[in-house]
PDB file of C-alpha atoms in Angstrom:
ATOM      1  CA  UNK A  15       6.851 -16.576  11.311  1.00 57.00           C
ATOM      2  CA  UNK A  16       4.979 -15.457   8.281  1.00 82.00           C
ATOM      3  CA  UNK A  17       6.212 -12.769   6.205  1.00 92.00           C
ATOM      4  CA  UNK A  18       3.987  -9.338   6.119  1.00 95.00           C
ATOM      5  CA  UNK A  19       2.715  -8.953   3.141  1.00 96.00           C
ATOM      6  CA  UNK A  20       2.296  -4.676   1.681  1.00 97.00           C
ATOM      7  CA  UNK A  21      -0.762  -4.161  -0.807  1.00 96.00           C
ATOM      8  CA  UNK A  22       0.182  -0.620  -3.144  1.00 96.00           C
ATOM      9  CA  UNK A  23      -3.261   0.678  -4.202  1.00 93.00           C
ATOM     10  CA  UNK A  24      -3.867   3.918  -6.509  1.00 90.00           C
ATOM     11  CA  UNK A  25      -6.480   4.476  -9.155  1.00 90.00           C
ATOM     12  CA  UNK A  26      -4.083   3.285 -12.604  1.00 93.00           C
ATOM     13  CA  UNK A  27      -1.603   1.041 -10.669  1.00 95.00           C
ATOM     14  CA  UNK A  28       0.793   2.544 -13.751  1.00 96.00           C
ATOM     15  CA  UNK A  29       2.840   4.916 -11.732  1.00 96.00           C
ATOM     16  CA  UNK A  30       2.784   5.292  -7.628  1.00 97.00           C
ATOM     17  CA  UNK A  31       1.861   1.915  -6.681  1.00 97.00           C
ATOM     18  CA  UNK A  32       4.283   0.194  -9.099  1.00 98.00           C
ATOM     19  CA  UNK A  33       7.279   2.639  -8.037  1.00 98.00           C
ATOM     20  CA  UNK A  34       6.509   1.903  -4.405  1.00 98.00           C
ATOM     21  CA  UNK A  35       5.927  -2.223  -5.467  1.00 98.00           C
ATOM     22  CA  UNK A  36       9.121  -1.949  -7.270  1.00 98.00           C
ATOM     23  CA  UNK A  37      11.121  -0.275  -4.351  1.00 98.00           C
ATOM     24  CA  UNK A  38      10.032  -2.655  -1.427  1.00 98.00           C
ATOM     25  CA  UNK A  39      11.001  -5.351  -3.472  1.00 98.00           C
ATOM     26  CA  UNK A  40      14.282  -4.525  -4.181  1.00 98.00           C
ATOM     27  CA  UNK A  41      14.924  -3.179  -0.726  1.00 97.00           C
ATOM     28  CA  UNK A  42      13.309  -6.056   1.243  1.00 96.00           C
ATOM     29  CA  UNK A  43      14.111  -8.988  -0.928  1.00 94.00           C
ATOM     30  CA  UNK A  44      11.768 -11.987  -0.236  1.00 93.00           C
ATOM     31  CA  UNK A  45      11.188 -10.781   3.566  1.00 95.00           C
ATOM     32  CA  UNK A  46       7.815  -9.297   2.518  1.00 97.00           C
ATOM     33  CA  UNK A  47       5.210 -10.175  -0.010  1.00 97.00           C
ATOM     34  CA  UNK A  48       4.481  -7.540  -2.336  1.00 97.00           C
ATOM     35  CA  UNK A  49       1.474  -6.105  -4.170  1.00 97.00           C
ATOM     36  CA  UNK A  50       0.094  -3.879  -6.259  1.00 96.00           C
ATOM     37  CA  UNK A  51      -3.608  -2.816  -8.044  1.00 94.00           C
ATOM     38  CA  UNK A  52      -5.802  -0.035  -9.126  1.00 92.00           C
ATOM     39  CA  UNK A  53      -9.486   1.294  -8.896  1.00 88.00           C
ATOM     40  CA  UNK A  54      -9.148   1.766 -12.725  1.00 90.00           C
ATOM     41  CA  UNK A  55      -6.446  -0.176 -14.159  1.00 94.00           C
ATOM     42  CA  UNK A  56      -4.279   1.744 -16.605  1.00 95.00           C
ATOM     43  CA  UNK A  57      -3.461  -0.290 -20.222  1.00 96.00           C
ATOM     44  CA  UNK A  58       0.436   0.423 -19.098  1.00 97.00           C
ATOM     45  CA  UNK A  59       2.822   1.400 -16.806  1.00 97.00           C
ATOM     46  CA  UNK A  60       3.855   5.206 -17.365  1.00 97.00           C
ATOM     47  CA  UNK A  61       6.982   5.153 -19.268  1.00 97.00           C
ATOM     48  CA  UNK A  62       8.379   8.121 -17.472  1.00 98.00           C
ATOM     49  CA  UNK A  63       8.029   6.217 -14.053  1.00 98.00           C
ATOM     50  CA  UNK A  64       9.771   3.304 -15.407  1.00 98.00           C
ATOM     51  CA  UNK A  65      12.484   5.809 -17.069  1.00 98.00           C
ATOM     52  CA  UNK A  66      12.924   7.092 -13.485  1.00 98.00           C
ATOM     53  CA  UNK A  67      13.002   3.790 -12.089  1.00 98.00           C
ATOM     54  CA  UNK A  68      15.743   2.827 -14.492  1.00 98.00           C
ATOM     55  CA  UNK A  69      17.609   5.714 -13.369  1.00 98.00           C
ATOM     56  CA  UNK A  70      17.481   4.175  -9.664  1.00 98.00           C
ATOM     57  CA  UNK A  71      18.710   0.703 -10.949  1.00 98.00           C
ATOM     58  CA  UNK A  72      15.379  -0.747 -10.570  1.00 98.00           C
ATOM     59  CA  UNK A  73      13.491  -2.066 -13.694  1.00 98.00           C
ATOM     60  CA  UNK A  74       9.913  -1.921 -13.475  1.00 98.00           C
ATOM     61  CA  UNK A  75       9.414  -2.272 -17.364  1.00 97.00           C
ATOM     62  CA  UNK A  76       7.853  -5.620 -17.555  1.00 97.00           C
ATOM     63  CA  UNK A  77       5.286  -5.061 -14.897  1.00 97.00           C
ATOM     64  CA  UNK A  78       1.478  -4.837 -15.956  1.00 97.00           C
ATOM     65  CA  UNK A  79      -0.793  -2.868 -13.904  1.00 97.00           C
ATOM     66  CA  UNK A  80      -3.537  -5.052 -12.330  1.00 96.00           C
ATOM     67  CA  UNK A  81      -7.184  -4.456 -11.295  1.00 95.00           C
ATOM     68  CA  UNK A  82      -7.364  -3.995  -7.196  1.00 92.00           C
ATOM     69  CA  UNK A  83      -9.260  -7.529  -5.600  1.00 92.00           C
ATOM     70  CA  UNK A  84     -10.734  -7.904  -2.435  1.00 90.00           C
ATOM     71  CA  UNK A  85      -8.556 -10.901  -2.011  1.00 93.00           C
ATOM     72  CA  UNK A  86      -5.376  -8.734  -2.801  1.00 93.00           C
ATOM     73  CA  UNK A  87      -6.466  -6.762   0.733  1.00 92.00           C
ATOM     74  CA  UNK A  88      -7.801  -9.298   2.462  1.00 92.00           C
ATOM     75  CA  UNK A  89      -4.629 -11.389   2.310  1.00 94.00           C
ATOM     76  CA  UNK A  90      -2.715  -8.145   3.363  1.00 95.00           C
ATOM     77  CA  UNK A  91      -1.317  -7.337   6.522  1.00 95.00           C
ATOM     78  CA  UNK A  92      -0.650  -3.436   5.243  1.00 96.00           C
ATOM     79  CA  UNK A  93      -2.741  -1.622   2.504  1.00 94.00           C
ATOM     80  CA  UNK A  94      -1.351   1.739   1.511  1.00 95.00           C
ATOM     81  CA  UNK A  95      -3.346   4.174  -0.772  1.00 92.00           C
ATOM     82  CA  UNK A  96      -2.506   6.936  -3.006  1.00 91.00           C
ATOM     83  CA  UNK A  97      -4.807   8.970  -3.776  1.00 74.00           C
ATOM     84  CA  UNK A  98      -7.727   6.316  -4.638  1.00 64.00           C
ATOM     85  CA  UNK A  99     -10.218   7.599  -2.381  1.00 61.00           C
ATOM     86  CA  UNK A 100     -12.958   5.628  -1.754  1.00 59.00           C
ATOM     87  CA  UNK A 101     -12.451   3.064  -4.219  1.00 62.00           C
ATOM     88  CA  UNK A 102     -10.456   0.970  -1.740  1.00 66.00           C
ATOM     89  CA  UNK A 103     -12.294  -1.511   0.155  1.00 68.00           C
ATOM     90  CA  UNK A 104     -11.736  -1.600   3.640  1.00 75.00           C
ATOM     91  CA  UNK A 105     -11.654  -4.459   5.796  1.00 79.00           C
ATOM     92  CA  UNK A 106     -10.719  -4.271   9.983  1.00 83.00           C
ATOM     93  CA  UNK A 107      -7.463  -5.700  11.160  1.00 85.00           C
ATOM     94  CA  UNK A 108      -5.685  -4.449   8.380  1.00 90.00           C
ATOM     95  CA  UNK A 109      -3.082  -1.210   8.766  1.00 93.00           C
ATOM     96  CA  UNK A 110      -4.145   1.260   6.354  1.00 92.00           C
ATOM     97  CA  UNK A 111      -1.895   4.345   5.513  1.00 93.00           C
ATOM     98  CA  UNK A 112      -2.724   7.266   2.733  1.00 91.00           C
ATOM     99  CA  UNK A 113       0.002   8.489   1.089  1.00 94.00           C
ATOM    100  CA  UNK A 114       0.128  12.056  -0.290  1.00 92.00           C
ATOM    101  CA  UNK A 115       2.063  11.851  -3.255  1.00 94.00           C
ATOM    102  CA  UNK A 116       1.397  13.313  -6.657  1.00 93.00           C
ATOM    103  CA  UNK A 117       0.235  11.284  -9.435  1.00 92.00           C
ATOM    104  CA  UNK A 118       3.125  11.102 -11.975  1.00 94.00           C
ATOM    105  CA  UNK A 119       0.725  10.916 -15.335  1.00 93.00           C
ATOM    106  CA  UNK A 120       1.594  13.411 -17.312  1.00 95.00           C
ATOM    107  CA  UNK A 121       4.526  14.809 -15.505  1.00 96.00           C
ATOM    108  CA  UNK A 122       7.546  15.382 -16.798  1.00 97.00           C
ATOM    109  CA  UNK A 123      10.832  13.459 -15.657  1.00 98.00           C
ATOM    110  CA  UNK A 124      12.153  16.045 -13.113  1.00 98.00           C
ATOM    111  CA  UNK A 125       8.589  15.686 -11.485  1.00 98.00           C
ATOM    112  CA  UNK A 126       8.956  11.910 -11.598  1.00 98.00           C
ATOM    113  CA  UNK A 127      12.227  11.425  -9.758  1.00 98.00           C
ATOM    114  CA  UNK A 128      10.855  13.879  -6.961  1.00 98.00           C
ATOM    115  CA  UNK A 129       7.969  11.562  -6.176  1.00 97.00           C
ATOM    116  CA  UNK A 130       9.875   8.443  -6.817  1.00 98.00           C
ATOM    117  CA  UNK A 131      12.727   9.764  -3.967  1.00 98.00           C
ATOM    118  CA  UNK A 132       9.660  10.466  -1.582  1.00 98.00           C
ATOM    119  CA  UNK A 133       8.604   6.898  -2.129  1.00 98.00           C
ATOM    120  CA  UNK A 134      11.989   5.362  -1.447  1.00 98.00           C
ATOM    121  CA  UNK A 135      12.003   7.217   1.648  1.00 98.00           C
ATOM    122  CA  UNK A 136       8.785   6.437   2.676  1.00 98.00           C
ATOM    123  CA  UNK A 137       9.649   2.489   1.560  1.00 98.00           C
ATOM    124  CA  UNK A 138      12.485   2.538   3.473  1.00 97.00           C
ATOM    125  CA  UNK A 139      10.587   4.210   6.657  1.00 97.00           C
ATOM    126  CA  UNK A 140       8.344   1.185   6.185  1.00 97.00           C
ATOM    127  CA  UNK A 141      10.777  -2.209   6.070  1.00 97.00           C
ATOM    128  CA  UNK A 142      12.616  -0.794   9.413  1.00 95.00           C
ATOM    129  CA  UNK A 143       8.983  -0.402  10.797  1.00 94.00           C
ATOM    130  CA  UNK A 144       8.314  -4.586   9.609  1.00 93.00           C
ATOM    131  CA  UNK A 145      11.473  -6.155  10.506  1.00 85.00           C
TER     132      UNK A 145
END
């Protein structure tokens, strides 16, 4: 069997996206493929979401956000947005979910770890939902 593969998608890929990229990978290990992209590519991930990364024992510091591909979706079996609207192509077959979360730019750390908990949990929803 071929592992699912989970596409991350918000507008900078610097904050959401690579806090939800970072958690599946740590909590699934190799049994999915992960990825990640934005609309509008930030120049770096947001230091504050790596700092609360860190503080989860995941590091996140070396990861560059990338520009969102139609190939990146179409080889995905699950596409989750955050708050990129319609900037994410669509393509049928695919599961799409939105996630509500807020966008950590220019939050401070306490604001941070909230949304990066909600992700776990929302992470962790998802690999019991793909095993």
């Amino acid at each position: 069997m071929t592992r699912p593969s989970v596409l991350f998608v918000c507008v900078h890929n610097a904050g959401r996206s690579q806090m939800a990229a970072g958690f599946l990978r740590d909590i699934a290990g190799d049994r999915i493929e992960v990825r990640s992209g934005g609309s509008m590519p930030a120049d770096q991930i947001n230091p504050i979401a790596v700092a609360a990364m860190r503080e989860a024992g995941i590091d996140i510091a070396a990861e560059r956000p990338k520009v969102l591909t139609t190939e990146a979706v179409q080889a995905s079996d699950v596409v989750i947005t955050m708050g990129c609207g319609d900037d994410c192509p669509f393509f049928p077959g695919k599961r799409y979910e939105d996630w509500k979360l807020d966008d950590p730019a220019g939050q401070d750390i306490d604001a941070v770890r909230a949304i990066r908990d909600e992700i776990r949990a929302r992470i962790e929803r998802l690999v019991d939902e793909l095993r």
